[in-house]
Short mmCIF file of C-alpha atoms in Angstrom, two decimals:
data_model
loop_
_atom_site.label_atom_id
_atom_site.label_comp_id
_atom_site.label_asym_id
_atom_site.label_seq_id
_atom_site.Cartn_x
_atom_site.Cartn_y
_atom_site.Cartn_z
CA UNK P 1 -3.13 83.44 -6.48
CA UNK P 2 -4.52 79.86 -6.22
CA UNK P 3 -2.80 78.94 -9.59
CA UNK P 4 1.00 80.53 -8.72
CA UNK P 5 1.36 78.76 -5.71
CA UNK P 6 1.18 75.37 -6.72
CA UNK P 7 3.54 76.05 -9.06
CA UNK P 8 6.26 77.58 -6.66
CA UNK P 9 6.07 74.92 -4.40
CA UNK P 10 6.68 72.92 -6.93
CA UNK P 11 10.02 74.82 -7.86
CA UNK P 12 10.95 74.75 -4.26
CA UNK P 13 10.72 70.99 -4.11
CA UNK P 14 12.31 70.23 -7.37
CA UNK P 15 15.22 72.67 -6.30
CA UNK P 16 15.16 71.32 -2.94
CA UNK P 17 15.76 67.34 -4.04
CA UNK P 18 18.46 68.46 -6.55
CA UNK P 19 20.85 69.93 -4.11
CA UNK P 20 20.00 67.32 -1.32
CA UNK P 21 21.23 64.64 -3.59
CA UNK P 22 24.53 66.93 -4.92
CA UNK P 23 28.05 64.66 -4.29
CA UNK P 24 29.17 67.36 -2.19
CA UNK P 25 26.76 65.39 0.48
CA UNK P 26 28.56 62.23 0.91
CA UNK P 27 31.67 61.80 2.54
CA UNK P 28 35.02 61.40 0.43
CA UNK P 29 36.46 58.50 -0.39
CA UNK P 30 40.18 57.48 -1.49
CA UNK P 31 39.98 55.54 -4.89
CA UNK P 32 42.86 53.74 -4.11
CA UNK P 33 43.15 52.68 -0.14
CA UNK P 34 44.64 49.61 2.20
CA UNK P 35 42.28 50.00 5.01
CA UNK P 36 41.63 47.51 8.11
CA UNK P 37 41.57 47.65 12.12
CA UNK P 38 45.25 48.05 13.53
CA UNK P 39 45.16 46.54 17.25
CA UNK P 40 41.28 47.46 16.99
CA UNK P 41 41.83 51.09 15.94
CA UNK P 42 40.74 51.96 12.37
CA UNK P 43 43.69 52.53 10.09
CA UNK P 44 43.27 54.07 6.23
CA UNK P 45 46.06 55.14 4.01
CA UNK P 46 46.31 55.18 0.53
CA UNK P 47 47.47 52.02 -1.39
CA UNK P 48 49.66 51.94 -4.91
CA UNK P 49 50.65 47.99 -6.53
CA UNK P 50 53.04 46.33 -8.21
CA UNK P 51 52.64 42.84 -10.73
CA UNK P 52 56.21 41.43 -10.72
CA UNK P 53 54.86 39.56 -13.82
CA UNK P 54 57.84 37.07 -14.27
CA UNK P 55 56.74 35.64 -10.47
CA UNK P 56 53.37 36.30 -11.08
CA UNK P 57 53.31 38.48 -8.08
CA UNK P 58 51.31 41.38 -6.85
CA UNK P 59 52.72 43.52 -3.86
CA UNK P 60 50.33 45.68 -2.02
CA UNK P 61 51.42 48.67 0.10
CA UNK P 62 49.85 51.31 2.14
CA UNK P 63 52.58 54.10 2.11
CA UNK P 64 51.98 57.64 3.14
CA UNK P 65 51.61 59.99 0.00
CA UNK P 66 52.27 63.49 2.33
CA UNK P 67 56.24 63.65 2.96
CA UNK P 68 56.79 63.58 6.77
CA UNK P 69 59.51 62.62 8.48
CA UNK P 70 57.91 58.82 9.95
CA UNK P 71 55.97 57.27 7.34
CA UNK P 72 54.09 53.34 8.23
CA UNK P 73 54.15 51.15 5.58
CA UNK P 74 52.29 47.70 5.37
CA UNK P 75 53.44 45.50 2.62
CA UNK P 76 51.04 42.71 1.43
CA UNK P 77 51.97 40.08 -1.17
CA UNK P 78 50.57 36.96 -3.20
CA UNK P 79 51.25 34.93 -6.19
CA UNK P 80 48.64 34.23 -8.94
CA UNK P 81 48.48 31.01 -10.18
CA UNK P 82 48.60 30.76 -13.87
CA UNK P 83 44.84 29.90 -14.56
CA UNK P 84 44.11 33.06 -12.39
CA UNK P 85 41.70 31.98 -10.01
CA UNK P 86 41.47 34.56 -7.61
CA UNK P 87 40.08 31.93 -5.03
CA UNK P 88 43.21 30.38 -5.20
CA UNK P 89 46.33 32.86 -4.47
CA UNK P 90 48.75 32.07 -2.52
CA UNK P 91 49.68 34.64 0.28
CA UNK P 92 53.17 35.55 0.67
CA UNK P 93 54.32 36.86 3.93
CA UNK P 94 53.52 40.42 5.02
CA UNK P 95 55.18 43.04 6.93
CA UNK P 96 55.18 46.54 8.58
CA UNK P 97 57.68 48.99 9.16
CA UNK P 98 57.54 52.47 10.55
CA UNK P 99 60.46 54.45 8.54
CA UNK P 100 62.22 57.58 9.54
CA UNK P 101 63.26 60.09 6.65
CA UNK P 102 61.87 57.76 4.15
CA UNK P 103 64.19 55.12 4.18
CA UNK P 104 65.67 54.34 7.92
CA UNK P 105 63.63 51.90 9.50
CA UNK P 106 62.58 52.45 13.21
CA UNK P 107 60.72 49.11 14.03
CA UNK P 108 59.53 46.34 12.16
CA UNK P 109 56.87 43.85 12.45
CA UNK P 110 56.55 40.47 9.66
CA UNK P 111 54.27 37.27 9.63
CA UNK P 112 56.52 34.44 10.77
CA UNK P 113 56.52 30.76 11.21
CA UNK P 114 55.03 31.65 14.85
CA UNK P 115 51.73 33.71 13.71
CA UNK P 116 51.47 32.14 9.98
CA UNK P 117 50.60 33.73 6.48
CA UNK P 118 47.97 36.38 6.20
CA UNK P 119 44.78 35.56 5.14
CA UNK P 120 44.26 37.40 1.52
CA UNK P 121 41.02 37.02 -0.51
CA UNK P 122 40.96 38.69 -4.02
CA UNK P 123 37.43 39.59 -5.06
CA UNK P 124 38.65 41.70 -8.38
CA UNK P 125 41.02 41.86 -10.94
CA UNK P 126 40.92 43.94 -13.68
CA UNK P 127 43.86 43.35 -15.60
CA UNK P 128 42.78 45.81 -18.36
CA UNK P 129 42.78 49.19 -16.04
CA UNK P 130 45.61 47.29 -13.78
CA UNK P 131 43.04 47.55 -10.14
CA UNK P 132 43.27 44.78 -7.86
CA UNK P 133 40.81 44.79 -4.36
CA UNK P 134 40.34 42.46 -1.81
CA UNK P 135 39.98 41.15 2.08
CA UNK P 136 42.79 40.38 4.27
CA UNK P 137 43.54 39.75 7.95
CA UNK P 138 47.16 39.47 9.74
CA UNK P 139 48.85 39.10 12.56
CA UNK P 140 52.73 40.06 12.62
CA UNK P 141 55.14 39.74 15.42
CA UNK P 142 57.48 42.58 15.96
CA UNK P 143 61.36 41.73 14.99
CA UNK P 144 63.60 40.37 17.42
CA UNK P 145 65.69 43.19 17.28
CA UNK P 146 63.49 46.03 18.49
CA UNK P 147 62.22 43.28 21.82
CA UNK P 148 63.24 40.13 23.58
CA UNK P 149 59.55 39.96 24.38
CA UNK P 150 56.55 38.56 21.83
CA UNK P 151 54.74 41.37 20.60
CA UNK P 152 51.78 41.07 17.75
CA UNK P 153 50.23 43.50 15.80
CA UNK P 154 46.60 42.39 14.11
CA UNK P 155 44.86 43.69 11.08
CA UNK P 156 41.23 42.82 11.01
CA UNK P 157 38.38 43.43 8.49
CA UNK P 158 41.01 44.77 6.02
CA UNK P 159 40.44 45.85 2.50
CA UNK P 160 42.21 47.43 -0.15
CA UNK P 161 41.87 48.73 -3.66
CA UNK P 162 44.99 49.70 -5.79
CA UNK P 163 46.08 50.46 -9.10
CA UNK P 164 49.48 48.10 -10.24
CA UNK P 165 51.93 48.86 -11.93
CA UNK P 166 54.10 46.00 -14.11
CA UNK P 167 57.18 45.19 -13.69
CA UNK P 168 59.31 42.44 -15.76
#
């Protein structure tokens, strides 16, 4: 007796610590996500790229993958400079729009003169499996034709990861 029960405690243990470590444990994650705080409430959707390689331009989006009938889209953008230092891009202005049946847009918000270019940090690039991720903050003012008034809309602590495609 005092020699089998070493030896099933042991097995208990071992299978113990191999199911407490399974992936099953851990939350899910998107692979490919724009992700930030909208107006201070956490926003994650999936991301998908594009290199317009002519301009030497990557466009970011965050469009819903699930067909419904409003979709939000926010469309990041910078240029690469030819020596691609990623400390150095140059971001292009941004904007958000909240569509209806795909493609009939509802409202509209944009960086402007008035609230400036978002801030865009690139912190990888592989150009071989065509990712791209990085930091950005914005704030976009909603479109003169949905209000008379100044309204902004802030992203904070945003991130993304996406896959690009190439275009000419």
């Amino acid at each position: 007796m005092k020699i089998i029960f070493p030896k099933v405690l042991a097995c208990l243990l071992l299978m113990w610590s191999a199911t407490g470590c399974s992936k099953d444990s851990a939350e899910p994650q998107e692979e490919f996500f724009v992700k930030a705080q909208k107006d201070g409430q956490p926003w994650d959707k999936t991301g998908e790229g594009y290199f317009a390689m002519g301009k030497r331009e990557f466009y970011v989006f965050s469009p819903d993958t699930i067909p419904v009938t409003t979709t939000e889209v926010l469309q990041l953008s910078f240029a690469l400079p030819k020596k691609q230092v990623l400390s150095s891009v140059q971001a292009l202005p941004a904007e958000w729009k909240l569509l209806i049946g795909g493609d009939g847009i509802t409202d509209s918000y944009a960086s402007t003169d008035g609230t400036g270019l978002p801030s865009i940090q690139i912190t990888k690039l592989d150009t071989v499996q065509r990712i791209v991720e990085g930091r950005f903050e914005a704030v976009l003012r909603r479109k003169a034709v949905y209000t008379q008034q100044t309204e902004l809309m802030r992203f904070t602590n945003g991130s993304f990861r996406v896959r690009y495609k190439e275009l000419p």
